[in-house]
Each structure stands twice: as structure tokens, then as C-alpha cells.
């Protein structure tokens, strides 16, 4: 077995975790044998507490880490309002979904856990530029201003760092040229850092402000909530503001660390948090580290990563099955949520993900609101993804994934499927940006609204894996010698504006399409069977933000219900994907029937309405599409 390490955190071995779990299980069995009842304990943490206290409500601990050190499976850690400047490194997890360790903010209280520290002592240099000088010893073993963003598939020619400078909660922009900070450049408020001769010097622009009279903070911690060992299972993290971590670049071939990281483990619930401000990633559901970290930048190198991961426990029983729901994730420059292999069998739902990779200081092949490798049987549903360079990027092995009921808009591109071999179901989504890209086979698009073009790529000739159904078991490698694409299904979609399907005509494998409506300048592909052409019908589509949410103005024609030749979409209709040979079915093996709409309303059993909304009305109407306050039962 390869030695598993974390190049960014403490090195460890998987067997250590397994041994610890065996000891815990043995102890619980012994308690049960002697009739001993083990009661869960609630530990309290408060900014006026003391780690020498008992942790009860009257005598709380001071640090979350101390509570983590004493908590056992079934225990709850309740953190009261205030700012906690620490990195939480949970030493153990729960034993099952029902016997987990819960970290929660006290109800109704604002709890901030941050990777930054206040920075005073600024001295004015010139104009609006100030300088702070810090001994390197102040940072301890990790200085983010000496830590450059780097790794497989990362392009950082400017040499930007993982450190940031924050003014009243928002970040300034790093410059790689001190002159630009000393002589202001219009458009961005800049800072520059230099680590030399035992000190770190920061220059920063504070227009018309004295930084010593403001809340100025700088990064000192790489992450906010991440175990240093793999296999810390069944944790719940609920209700926090988690922010300001100097997280490293997270390629699929290396240890993946974010502001919060489910680090090669199983069964985490990350819910109702505000997760923001990372130079790289917000939430990581990813891979462990090993000796091959950032040394495998090729398709062949990632295939080797997969083989090692299988040896090191990549299976449904050990890794994945996380639930990430109802979080706001923003201001991250690589990804909002990242996951290589460790994301498999997970559910990502109800999240608002925005302002991801918008500063464009550096680039790479891993930038998106959500970027997953190995998203086997993953559900991505009812999320709002906007103001991202790319909204959702499913890269390799998203076999069995379902992308349903999401709102995408104002992204550089909404959706990218790379080297997928199917089956993948994409249903009831609002794709309102200008572009989506397919470099894959075997994707079923059902009851979506598209307002941008779909680009069909045929340039890629890599050998990439496909799996056995609902499993991490490697079934084979498919060599795309001709840049193969196609074998897609398009049923009952509504295409508006400039959405052009002609790029599908060049597919290597035939596609299947029926029941689609094309309005305005939208054009069908050659595969569409009797498309409903409504070029003279003005849908008048417009997305508007109001005080209580986002509203879509849209006009539809109820006649489309019968004239579009639509039919219910089921496993039988979708068939099997050509390359993998697997059926379009649910994660539990049950048959798919797309019988509800974007809101959860039941669809007509014989003639479902094309597009994401089942209930059509005459004339333009305004539909609240986010947040979804109610969902009807199927």
C-alpha cells in the first residue's frame, strides 16, 4: 500500500484511523455487554469561557478545539456568539450516521471561525499606501505570504500567494508589483507582500482611510475546519460563518484542502453555513495526500491516482456520502466546492454559490462553482450558482450523477461535462448564461430551459475510465481516438434566445431528441424528431433580483403541451449509455421517471409540459425561482 500523506498538513496513515475506530467499536460493544448506558454530552464553547472549565452552559470552554479534543461519538459541541480565531482539527468522528459528533452554532447566535488575525501598527508610506512589518516568527510554521499558489494544472505566472489582506471583511487584491501599490492603479485596491531577512512586510492601499482605525486582518491559518488525519467520519458542521483561510491549490491528484475539508472520510453533513474568502477552495470533499501530490499532471497520471485510491479505500463503505446543504459559499478563487474521488455518493443541495474565480489573478483547469472528479451517483440539486467563471464542472467519472432543479445565470459558462461516458441525468435546470460545453458521451438533458448555446467538443483523445454501475469499481478505459462525442439525449427541453443545437450534428455517436421547443433564434439539431418551432413566439425571458429573491419573467404557450410531441421521460425511454453500458437509473438501482418539475409539482402523466415548469399560463408571468421556499411532494 502506498504511504498516504498530506503535503499541506500532518502526515498520517490510514491504518491508524482504522485501528482507532476498532478500539472505539470494541469499547461500545463492551458497554453494551455490561448494560452500561452511554449518554451523549453537550459541550458549550464561549468567548468568555476557559478550557479548564467543564464545558457546561454555566462553565463553557474557550476554544472549539478543546471541545473537539474531548468530544466522543454522539456528543454535541454548541458554540456561542463571537469570533473564534482558530483552526479546528477534529481528532475523531462519529460511528454512524445516527451516532455522529455535531459542531453547531448556538441557535440565533452569530459565530465566526476565521483563519485571519487582526493586524495593526500600519505606518503611512505615500498617498493612500501604508506598510506593516511582522516578524516571521509571529506566523509560526506556516507563513501564507511565502506560500505561492501552485500544483498540477495550475497556471500562476505572477506567483500569487495564499495570503490575503482584508479590510472590514472584504479582501484587497494582491499585486506582484510594489510600484503599483505605491502609485495607485485605477480599478482595484491593491496590496503587496515581501518575506525577507526574517520579516514579512505588507504594503496596502487604504483610500481615504487610516487602517489603524479600521478592521484590518491578514491570513495566518491554512484552513479553518479540517482534520489532519483521514478517516474522521460522521461529523456535522452547522450554522457557522467559516472564512479567511489561506487554502492551497486543490488539484484532483493531490490533497484537497479548503476552508472546511471532509478529508478522505465518510458521512459529513455541512449545512447552513456561510463559507467565504479563500484564495483557492471553500468546501473540499476530496482526496488524501501521498508521495505523488502535484507530480501527476497528465491523464495517465490521474489514472494512476485512481488506481492508488482504490488500493487506499475508495469505495462507498469508506469514503464519500456527504451532505452539503443550504450553505452560502462565495469569494473563492478556485472553487466553491471541490472534490476528487472523495465526493462520490454525496448530495449537494440548496446552496447559494457565487463570486467564484472572478478576480482572475491566476488560472488553471480546476476553476468552477462546483468542480468534481469521480462524482459517482452524486446528486446536485436545487442550488443557485451565479457570478462564477464556470458554474458546474463534472470532470471524469460522474457516472450515475443527477443534476436537477438548479438555477444557473451570469456565469462565463453554466455547465461543462468533461470526458464523461454516462449515464448522467440533467433535468429541470435553468441554464440562463450564454454557454454550456460537452466533451463527453451519454448525458440526458430533460425538461431544462436553455438560453445559451451548447458547444459539442470533439478534440479530446485521452483514455479515461468508466465504472461498474453504482460502484467505484473500474470497468475499463475508453480511448477516444476520434474525439468521440454524442450518445446524448434531449427530451422536452425549452430552448430560447440564441441557443443553437447545430453543434450536435457533428457528434461521433448519434444523439436522440424529441419533444423540444425552440423559440426565437434557437435552432434544433438534425437529431430532433419533429421539433416544435416557435421562432415567432416571444418568451420575453428576463431574470430580476428583488428584495425577497430572484424572479424569472417568461411567456409560454400551453399549446406546446401537445404540439411538441412530448412524452414522459423514463429509464425505458433513455435506455443505456453506449460506452459504459449502464442504464439511466437512480442510485439505488430503481428506475427513473422524471415526473416532477423545478418546483416539485407533479407532471402530466401523458403530456408533460416542455421546459422546467409544468404549470403553464397564458401571457407573460413572473415566477420566483430562488429561494425555493416550498417544494411539492412528488
XYZ file of N, CA and C in Angstrom, residues 36-164:
387
model
N -24.267 -1.004 30.289
C -23.954 0.381 30.616
C -24.562 1.290 29.551
N -25.319 2.300 29.951
C -25.938 3.237 29.029
C -25.005 4.442 28.853
N -24.636 4.723 27.600
C -23.750 5.843 27.307
C -24.605 7.026 26.846
N -24.603 8.122 27.599
C -25.403 9.287 27.262
C -24.542 10.307 26.514
N -25.121 10.895 25.472
C -24.423 11.943 24.746
C -24.276 13.174 25.634
N -23.200 13.888 25.429
C -22.906 15.091 26.209
C -22.920 16.296 25.295
N -23.451 17.419 25.769
C -23.352 18.674 25.051
C -22.285 19.533 25.718
N -21.276 19.902 24.932
C -20.221 20.783 25.412
C -20.461 22.182 24.848
N -20.311 23.181 25.680
C -20.512 24.573 25.290
C -19.173 25.290 25.169
N -19.095 26.182 24.189
C -17.899 26.997 23.961
C -18.346 28.450 23.871
N -17.627 29.338 24.545
C -17.953 30.763 24.514
C -16.681 31.584 24.607
N -16.736 32.798 24.092
C -15.540 33.645 24.085
C -15.135 34.081 25.488
N -16.034 33.960 26.452
C -15.679 34.281 27.847
C -15.419 33.016 28.662
N -15.246 31.893 27.975
C -15.025 30.630 28.669
C -13.570 30.388 28.995
N -13.310 29.168 29.474
C -11.965 28.750 29.847
C -11.858 27.257 29.569
N -10.778 26.846 28.929
C -10.631 25.430 28.601
C -10.428 24.556 29.829
N -10.220 25.166 30.983
C -10.150 24.399 32.223
C -11.535 24.136 32.811
N -12.562 24.736 32.229
C -13.924 24.545 32.706
C -14.457 23.165 32.333
N -15.690 22.888 32.768
C -16.322 21.596 32.484
C -17.007 21.562 31.139
N -17.295 22.733 30.551
C -17.955 22.780 29.256
C -19.467 22.805 29.329
N -20.030 22.896 30.526
C -21.484 23.004 30.617
C -21.898 24.451 30.326
N -23.209 24.735 30.214
C -23.617 26.098 29.833
C -23.125 27.178 30.781
N -23.011 26.866 32.054
C -22.554 27.861 33.025
C -21.034 27.992 33.046
N -20.340 26.966 32.576
C -18.868 26.949 32.611
C -18.323 26.469 31.260
N -18.470 27.285 30.237
C -18.093 26.844 28.888
C -16.582 26.806 28.677
N -16.180 26.046 27.656
C -14.797 26.069 27.190
C -14.553 27.386 26.445
N -13.284 27.681 26.220
C -12.919 28.882 25.465
C -12.716 28.587 23.989
N -12.206 27.412 23.649
C -11.880 27.112 22.254
C -12.688 25.932 21.741
N -13.008 25.995 20.461
C -13.686 24.881 19.804
C -12.770 23.666 19.764
N -11.475 23.908 19.602
C -10.537 22.797 19.534
C -10.543 21.978 20.821
N -10.618 22.625 21.973
C -10.636 21.868 23.227
C -11.892 21.003 23.302
N -13.034 21.557 22.878
C -14.247 20.754 22.847
C -14.092 19.577 21.892
N -13.438 19.801 20.741
C -13.198 18.716 19.790
C -12.327 17.629 20.408
N -11.367 18.028 21.221
C -10.449 17.066 21.830
C -11.157 16.128 22.804
N -12.219 16.597 23.451
C -12.887 15.774 24.464
C -14.154 15.114 23.948
N -14.724 15.587 22.847
C -15.997 15.056 22.349
C -15.836 13.628 21.849
N -16.866 12.826 22.106
C -16.912 11.433 21.677
C -18.127 11.230 20.772
N -18.204 10.108 20.056
C -19.351 9.865 19.184
C -20.680 10.077 19.922
N -21.577 10.797 19.279
C -22.867 11.128 19.863
C -22.908 12.473 20.541
N -21.750 13.075 20.828
C -21.713 14.350 21.542
C -22.016 15.525 20.618
N -22.431 16.627 21.251
C -22.749 17.856 20.540
C -21.880 18.983 21.103
N -21.280 19.754 20.217
C -20.491 20.927 20.604
C -21.261 22.155 20.154
N -21.738 22.950 21.121
C -22.503 24.156 20.829
C -21.623 25.375 21.086
N -21.431 26.169 20.039
C -20.535 27.327 20.112
C -21.380 28.594 20.134
N -21.125 29.450 21.119
C -21.907 30.659 21.292
C -21.280 31.833 20.541
N -22.046 32.902 20.416
C -21.703 34.010 19.546
C -20.337 34.609 19.799
N -19.709 35.080 18.708
C -18.399 35.702 18.801
C -17.478 35.251 17.690
N -16.254 35.750 17.742
C -15.241 35.424 16.738
C -14.217 34.482 17.355
N -13.966 33.371 16.678
C -13.017 32.355 17.139
C -11.895 32.267 16.110
N -10.718 32.667 16.526
C -9.566 32.690 15.624
C -8.749 31.431 15.889
N -9.170 30.357 15.238
C -8.507 29.068 15.431
C -8.758 28.170 14.236
N -7.916 27.171 14.127
C -8.121 26.101 13.160
C -8.621 24.882 13.942
N -9.799 24.385 13.613
C -10.362 23.227 14.297
C -9.871 21.972 13.585
N -9.212 21.102 14.360
C -8.646 19.855 13.853
C -9.313 18.705 14.615
N -10.474 18.236 14.176
C -11.178 17.199 14.941
C -10.373 15.904 14.986
N -10.085 15.388 16.182
C -9.256 14.185 16.285
C -10.030 12.890 16.073
N -11.361 12.965 16.113
C -12.170 11.756 15.924
C -13.520 12.149 15.351
N -14.207 11.153 14.805
C -15.538 11.370 14.283
C -16.543 10.478 14.975
N -17.741 10.408 14.397
C -18.768 9.538 14.929
C -18.618 8.119 14.411
N -19.571 7.258 14.830
C -19.506 5.854 14.460
C -20.481 5.490 13.346
N -21.500 6.345 13.146
C -22.510 6.078 12.135
C -23.275 7.366 11.899
N -24.188 7.314 10.940
C -24.989 8.491 10.658
C -25.822 8.903 11.870
N -26.247 7.925 12.656
C -27.060 8.214 13.837
C -26.225 8.508 15.076
N -24.928 8.236 15.013
C -24.054 8.390 16.179
C -22.850 9.226 15.766
N -23.140 10.485 15.445
C -22.112 11.380 14.915
C -21.709 12.401 15.966
N -20.671 13.170 15.684
C -20.291 14.317 16.512
C -20.758 15.564 15.785
N -21.494 16.404 16.492
C -22.081 17.596 15.890
C -21.412 18.850 16.424
N -20.996 19.704 15.507
C -20.487 21.043 15.824
C -21.553 22.024 15.338
N -22.083 22.843 16.233
C -23.146 23.747 15.827
C -23.015 25.109 16.497
N -23.416 26.136 15.735
C -23.551 27.458 16.342
C -24.807 27.466 17.190
N -24.746 28.129 18.332
C -25.929 28.237 19.185
C -27.049 28.911 18.396
N -28.270 28.391 18.500
C -29.385 28.947 17.723
C -29.528 30.452 17.917
N -29.614 31.162 16.797
C -29.809 32.604 16.834
C -28.565 33.415 17.127
N -27.403 32.756 17.236
C -26.169 33.471 17.560
C -25.200 33.412 16.371
N -24.508 34.518 16.145
C -23.582 34.628 15.026
C -22.193 34.196 15.484
N -21.721 33.100 14.921
C -20.430 32.529 15.303
C -19.512 32.544 14.092
N -18.393 33.217 14.216
C -17.406 33.316 13.143
C -16.165 32.513 13.547
N -15.745 31.607 12.679
C -14.479 30.897 12.861
C -13.601 31.302 11.690
N -12.462 31.907 11.983
C -11.691 32.544 10.925
C -10.227 32.136 10.958
N -9.627 32.153 9.779
C -8.205 31.876 9.650
C -7.354 33.119 9.659
N -7.951 34.258 9.986
C -7.197 35.515 9.975
C -6.997 36.048 11.389
N -6.087 37.003 11.505
C -5.807 37.696 12.765
C -5.807 39.205 12.496
N -6.180 40.009 13.487
C -6.124 41.468 13.317
C -4.683 41.928 13.092
N -4.529 42.950 12.296
C -3.207 43.494 12.039
C -3.248 45.015 12.196
N -2.561 45.503 13.212
C -2.422 46.936 13.441
C -0.991 47.369 13.172
N -0.650 48.540 13.660
C 0.714 49.045 13.514
C 1.065 49.474 12.109
N 0.076 49.899 11.338
C 0.346 50.344 9.972
C 0.973 51.747 9.996
N 1.950 51.927 9.132
C 2.643 53.216 9.011
C 2.441 53.740 7.595
N 2.033 55.004 7.486
C 1.777 55.562 6.167
C 3.078 55.743 5.400
N 3.053 55.348 4.102
C 4.243 55.438 3.260
C 4.101 56.609 2.286
N 3.035 56.575 1.481
C 2.807 57.625 0.499
C 1.378 57.536 0.004
N 0.803 58.668 -0.369
C -0.573 58.699 -0.871
C -1.493 57.925 0.075
N -2.163 56.880 -0.445
C -3.042 56.051 0.390
C -2.388 54.722 0.758
N -1.093 54.602 0.593
C -0.387 53.350 0.835
C 0.241 53.342 2.230
N 0.016 52.234 2.943
C 0.539 52.036 4.292
C 1.350 50.754 4.320
N 2.186 50.635 5.369
C 3.079 49.471 5.479
C 3.007 48.899 6.886
N 3.027 47.540 6.955
C 3.120 46.836 8.235
C 4.268 45.835 8.149
N 5.052 45.736 9.226
C 6.196 44.817 9.273
C 5.980 43.826 10.405
N 6.102 42.516 10.083
C 5.764 41.452 11.028
C 6.933 40.473 11.113
N 7.398 40.130 12.296
C 8.430 39.083 12.395
C 7.873 37.760 11.872
N 8.659 37.034 11.110
C 8.196 35.751 10.576
C 7.823 34.770 11.676
N 8.446 34.914 12.844
C 8.136 34.021 13.959
C 6.683 34.152 14.408
N 6.077 35.293 14.137
C 4.681 35.521 14.516
C 3.740 34.537 13.831
N 4.130 34.074 12.640
C 3.279 33.163 11.877
C 3.443 31.708 12.310
N 4.451 31.392 13.065
C 4.713 30.001 13.431
C 5.291 29.236 12.260
N 4.760 28.030 12.005
C 5.344 27.160 10.969
C 4.767 27.415 9.581
N 3.739 28.252 9.480
C 3.093 28.479 8.183
C 2.934 29.969 7.939
N 3.619 30.456 6.925
C 3.526 31.862 6.539
C 2.894 31.937 5.153
N 1.621 32.330 5.062
C 0.947 32.324 3.756
C 1.496 33.333 2.767
N 2.293 34.292 3.259
C 2.858 35.302 2.356
C 4.170 34.825 1.735
N 4.592 33.623 2.142
C 5.709 32.950 1.476
C 5.232 31.712 0.729
N 3.928 31.465 0.745
C 3.334 30.245 0.186
C 2.653 30.574 -1.139
N 3.286 30.202 -2.243
C 2.738 30.511 -3.558
C 1.699 29.464 -3.964
N 0.676 29.911 -4.676
C -0.346 29.009 -5.210
C 0.280 28.237 -6.356
N 0.272 26.899 -6.242
C 0.941 26.076 -7.247
C 0.380 24.661 -7.210
N 0.668 23.900 -8.250
C 0.284 22.495 -8.270
C -0.133 22.047 -9.662
N -0.528 20.783 -9.761
C -0.938 20.215 -11.049
C -2.061 21.042 -11.663
N -1.932 21.346 -12.941
C -2.922 22.074 -13.726
C -3.194 23.488 -13.206
N -2.254 24.062 -12.469
C -2.377 25.443 -12.007
C -1.489 26.335 -12.864
N -2.019 27.475 -13.259
C -1.245 28.456 -14.009
C -1.185 29.738 -13.194
N -0.035 30.013 -12.601
C 0.136 31.180 -11.736
C 1.439 31.887 -12.096
N 1.500 32.429 -13.312
C 2.769 33.052 -13.736
C 3.156 34.253 -12.892
N 2.182 34.895 -12.247
C 2.508 36.045 -11.414
C 3.056 35.672 -10.055
N 2.886 34.412 -9.664
C 3.390 33.972 -8.377
C 2.552 34.443 -7.199
N 1.242 34.490 -7.355
C 0.362 34.948 -6.277
C 0.396 33.980 -5.099
N 0.098 34.517 -3.906
C 0.241 33.765 -2.660
C -1.115 33.364 -2.084
N -1.084 32.483 -1.087
C -2.319 32.083 -0.419
C -2.746 33.087 0.650
N -1.857 33.991 1.030
C -2.214 35.033 1.987
C -3.074 36.118 1.352
N -3.875 36.769 2.188
C -4.717 37.878 1.743
C -4.675 38.985 2.796
